[in-house]
Amino acid sequence: MPVSFYQAIPTVLHHVLLSDPSSILDVGVGFGKYGVLIRENMEVPFERYYKEQWIVRVDGVEAYEQYRNPIHDYVYNHVHYGDILNVHSQLQKYDCVLLIDVLEHFTKEEGHLVLETLLQHTNKALIVSTPLYPAHQTEYLGNTFEEHKSRWEKEDFRNYKCEYWIQYILDNGAQFIKLYPTIE
């Protein structure tokens, strides 16, 4: 479904704010929750309430264009519609990239390709969250991208410069991985 654990919101936002980004890419926009929360936490407290006052660039990628809604058009500077592996060449570099409850929708091989691709578009941090135990999930509202194809564990991130932690939520939980780009 185009949603994620609401309990993870404070952790995700905390790490976004720690990155002090002037540009953010939200991969897997879904309904648009993180776009709204980013604006609320990075613009409104600084008296930038209206869209024409906003200074943080917030772009998104959503694989399923039928999820497009007024939130996408208002909150995001631009949303690219299509599979991240097909639209990445249209992307700029971003201080912070979000991949929240998206990785489990790829096979492990595809997922590592997604991570490597996104790190090439990341200046400061790529923030990833994925369920500890992804539920069985097939298409949702005709969106075959919603199928869960993999379960990720800490060992899957051993070849990346990253931090890893778990937040237990009910009988499941979220894994958080904050990956850093390699400086060349």
Short mmCIF file of C-alpha atoms in Angstrom, two decimals:
data_model
loop_
_atom_site.label_atom_id
_atom_site.label_comp_id
_atom_site.label_asym_id
_atom_site.label_seq_id
_atom_site.Cartn_x
_atom_site.Cartn_y
_atom_site.Cartn_z
CA MET A 1 0.00 0.00 0.00
CA PRO A 2 1.19 3.55 -0.53
CA VAL A 3 1.75 4.01 3.22
CA SER A 4 4.34 3.09 5.84
CA PHE A 5 4.50 2.59 9.62
CA TYR A 6 3.35 5.85 11.21
CA GLN A 7 5.48 4.98 14.23
CA ALA A 8 8.60 5.45 12.10
CA ILE A 9 7.83 9.08 11.26
CA PRO A 10 9.75 10.71 14.16
CA THR A 11 12.88 8.65 13.41
CA VAL A 12 12.80 9.43 9.70
CA LEU A 13 12.21 13.14 10.27
CA HIS A 14 14.93 13.32 12.93
CA HIS A 15 17.51 11.95 10.50
CA VAL A 16 16.31 14.16 7.66
CA LEU A 17 16.73 17.22 9.89
CA LEU A 18 20.17 16.04 11.07
CA SER A 19 21.25 16.09 7.42
CA ASP A 20 20.36 19.81 7.22
CA PRO A 21 19.36 19.37 3.57
CA SER A 22 18.58 22.07 1.05
CA SER A 23 17.33 19.38 -1.35
CA ILE A 24 15.48 16.12 -0.73
CA LEU A 25 14.38 13.27 -2.97
CA ASP A 26 11.48 11.12 -1.71
CA VAL A 27 11.53 7.80 -3.60
CA GLY A 28 8.19 6.03 -3.33
CA VAL A 29 6.06 9.10 -2.69
CA GLY A 30 2.86 7.06 -2.24
CA PHE A 31 0.21 9.34 -0.76
CA GLY A 32 2.75 12.13 -0.14
CA LYS A 33 3.03 12.00 3.65
CA TYR A 34 6.78 12.69 3.86
CA GLY A 35 6.54 15.63 1.49
CA VAL A 36 3.97 17.25 3.78
CA LEU A 37 5.97 16.48 6.92
CA ILE A 38 9.18 17.83 5.42
CA ARG A 39 7.46 21.10 4.51
CA GLU A 40 5.87 21.32 7.96
CA ASN A 41 9.22 20.80 9.71
CA MET A 42 11.62 22.59 7.37
CA GLU A 43 9.62 25.55 6.08
CA VAL A 44 6.69 26.50 8.34
CA PRO A 45 8.76 27.02 11.55
CA PHE A 46 10.85 29.56 9.61
CA GLU A 47 7.80 31.60 8.56
CA ARG A 48 7.78 30.11 5.07
CA TYR A 49 4.15 29.01 5.12
CA TYR A 50 3.29 29.62 1.47
CA LYS A 51 4.66 27.60 -1.43
CA GLU A 52 6.21 30.66 -3.07
CA GLN A 53 8.31 31.15 0.10
CA TRP A 54 9.72 27.63 0.28
CA ILE A 55 13.47 27.27 -0.16
CA VAL A 56 14.02 23.51 0.27
CA ARG A 57 13.75 21.61 -3.00
CA VAL A 58 11.64 18.49 -2.44
CA ASP A 59 11.33 16.17 -5.44
CA GLY A 60 9.79 12.74 -5.56
CA VAL A 61 9.65 9.53 -7.54
CA GLU A 62 6.48 7.44 -7.68
CA ALA A 63 6.35 4.25 -9.75
CA TYR A 64 2.57 4.23 -10.03
CA GLU A 65 1.22 7.39 -11.66
CA GLN A 66 -2.35 6.54 -10.62
CA TYR A 67 -1.32 7.50 -7.05
CA ARG A 68 -0.94 11.09 -8.21
CA ASN A 69 -3.05 13.43 -6.10
CA PRO A 70 -3.20 17.14 -5.16
CA ILE A 71 -0.58 16.62 -2.44
CA HIS A 72 1.98 15.62 -5.06
CA ASP A 73 1.29 18.72 -7.10
CA TYR A 74 1.33 21.13 -4.16
CA VAL A 75 3.99 19.86 -1.77
CA TYR A 76 6.66 18.58 -4.16
CA ASN A 77 8.66 20.73 -6.54
CA HIS A 78 8.54 17.89 -9.05
CA VAL A 79 7.44 14.25 -9.00
CA HIS A 80 8.90 11.86 -11.57
CA TYR A 81 6.51 9.03 -12.40
CA GLY A 82 8.01 5.66 -13.25
CA ASP A 83 10.29 2.94 -11.88
CA ILE A 84 13.32 4.48 -10.16
CA LEU A 85 15.59 2.31 -12.32
CA ASN A 86 14.08 3.94 -15.41
CA VAL A 87 13.82 7.58 -14.27
CA HIS A 88 17.09 7.99 -12.33
CA SER A 89 18.83 9.64 -15.29
CA GLN A 90 16.35 12.55 -14.98
CA LEU A 91 17.30 13.16 -11.34
CA GLN A 92 19.66 15.73 -9.91
CA LYS A 93 21.86 15.31 -6.83
CA TYR A 94 20.13 15.74 -3.47
CA ASP A 95 21.48 16.34 0.00
CA CYS A 96 19.11 13.75 1.44
CA VAL A 97 17.34 10.86 -0.29
CA LEU A 98 14.47 8.94 1.32
CA LEU A 99 13.69 5.31 0.49
CA ILE A 100 11.00 4.56 3.07
CA ASP A 101 9.32 1.15 2.83
CA VAL A 102 10.35 0.73 -0.80
CA LEU A 103 13.34 -1.64 -0.81
CA GLU A 104 11.22 -4.73 -0.04
CA HIS A 105 9.39 -4.18 -3.35
CA PHE A 106 12.55 -5.18 -5.26
CA THR A 107 14.48 -8.43 -5.45
CA LYS A 108 17.79 -8.29 -3.58
CA GLU A 109 19.69 -7.88 -6.85
CA GLU A 110 17.43 -5.04 -8.00
CA GLY A 111 17.50 -3.51 -4.51
CA HIS A 112 21.28 -3.28 -4.44
CA LEU A 113 21.14 -1.66 -7.88
CA VAL A 114 18.59 0.85 -6.53
CA LEU A 115 20.86 1.64 -3.55
CA GLU A 116 23.94 2.10 -5.75
CA THR A 117 21.96 4.25 -8.18
CA LEU A 118 20.52 6.46 -5.44
CA LEU A 119 23.91 6.88 -3.76
CA GLN A 120 25.12 8.44 -7.02
CA HIS A 121 22.40 11.09 -6.53
CA THR A 122 23.12 11.62 -2.82
CA ASN A 123 25.30 14.38 -1.35
CA LYS A 124 24.88 13.67 2.38
CA ALA A 125 22.62 10.75 3.34
CA LEU A 126 20.35 8.07 1.88
CA ILE A 127 17.80 7.15 4.56
CA VAL A 128 16.28 3.70 4.11
CA SER A 129 13.55 2.00 6.10
CA THR A 130 12.24 -1.48 5.45
CA PRO A 131 10.08 -3.79 7.60
CA LEU A 132 11.79 -6.40 9.75
CA TYR A 133 9.24 -8.91 8.49
CA PRO A 134 7.48 -7.75 5.33
CA ALA A 135 3.94 -9.09 5.19
CA HIS A 136 2.80 -11.06 2.18
CA GLN A 137 1.63 -8.42 -0.25
CA THR A 138 0.62 -8.52 -3.89
CA GLU A 139 -0.79 -5.72 -6.03
CA TYR A 140 -2.83 -2.90 -4.49
CA LEU A 141 -5.42 -0.97 -6.52
CA GLY A 142 -3.94 -2.51 -9.65
CA ASN A 143 -0.38 -1.47 -8.75
CA THR A 144 1.92 -4.46 -9.23
CA PHE A 145 4.86 -2.41 -7.84
CA GLU A 146 3.30 -3.01 -4.38
CA GLU A 147 4.32 -6.69 -4.35
CA HIS A 148 6.83 -7.57 -1.62
CA LYS A 149 9.76 -9.41 -3.19
CA SER A 150 12.47 -9.47 -0.52
CA ARG A 151 13.32 -9.31 3.16
CA TRP A 152 16.40 -7.32 4.10
CA GLU A 153 18.70 -7.87 7.06
CA LYS A 154 21.65 -6.02 8.56
CA GLU A 155 24.13 -8.22 6.67
CA ASP A 156 22.70 -7.01 3.35
CA PHE A 157 24.20 -3.57 4.03
CA ARG A 158 27.70 -4.69 5.08
CA ASN A 159 29.32 -3.36 1.89
CA TYR A 160 28.00 0.18 2.42
CA LYS A 161 29.23 2.99 4.63
CA CYS A 162 26.19 3.17 6.89
CA GLU A 163 24.51 3.20 10.29
CA TYR A 164 21.88 0.60 11.17
CA TRP A 165 19.22 0.40 13.89
CA ILE A 166 15.85 -1.24 14.56
CA GLN A 167 12.61 0.19 15.92
CA TYR A 168 10.23 -2.48 17.17
CA ILE A 169 6.60 -1.80 16.26
CA LEU A 170 3.91 -4.14 17.61
CA ASP A 171 4.82 -7.66 16.45
CA ASN A 172 7.05 -6.33 13.67
CA GLY A 173 9.36 -3.39 13.32
CA ALA A 174 11.28 -1.14 11.00
CA GLN A 175 14.93 -1.37 10.10
CA PHE A 176 16.61 1.95 9.46
CA ILE A 177 19.76 2.26 7.44
CA LYS A 178 21.46 5.59 6.87
CA LEU A 179 23.87 5.20 3.98
CA TYR A 180 26.58 7.68 3.09
CA PRO A 181 27.95 8.32 -0.39
CA THR A 182 31.56 7.50 -1.10
CA ILE A 183 33.68 10.61 -1.47
CA GLU A 184 35.82 10.40 -4.57
#
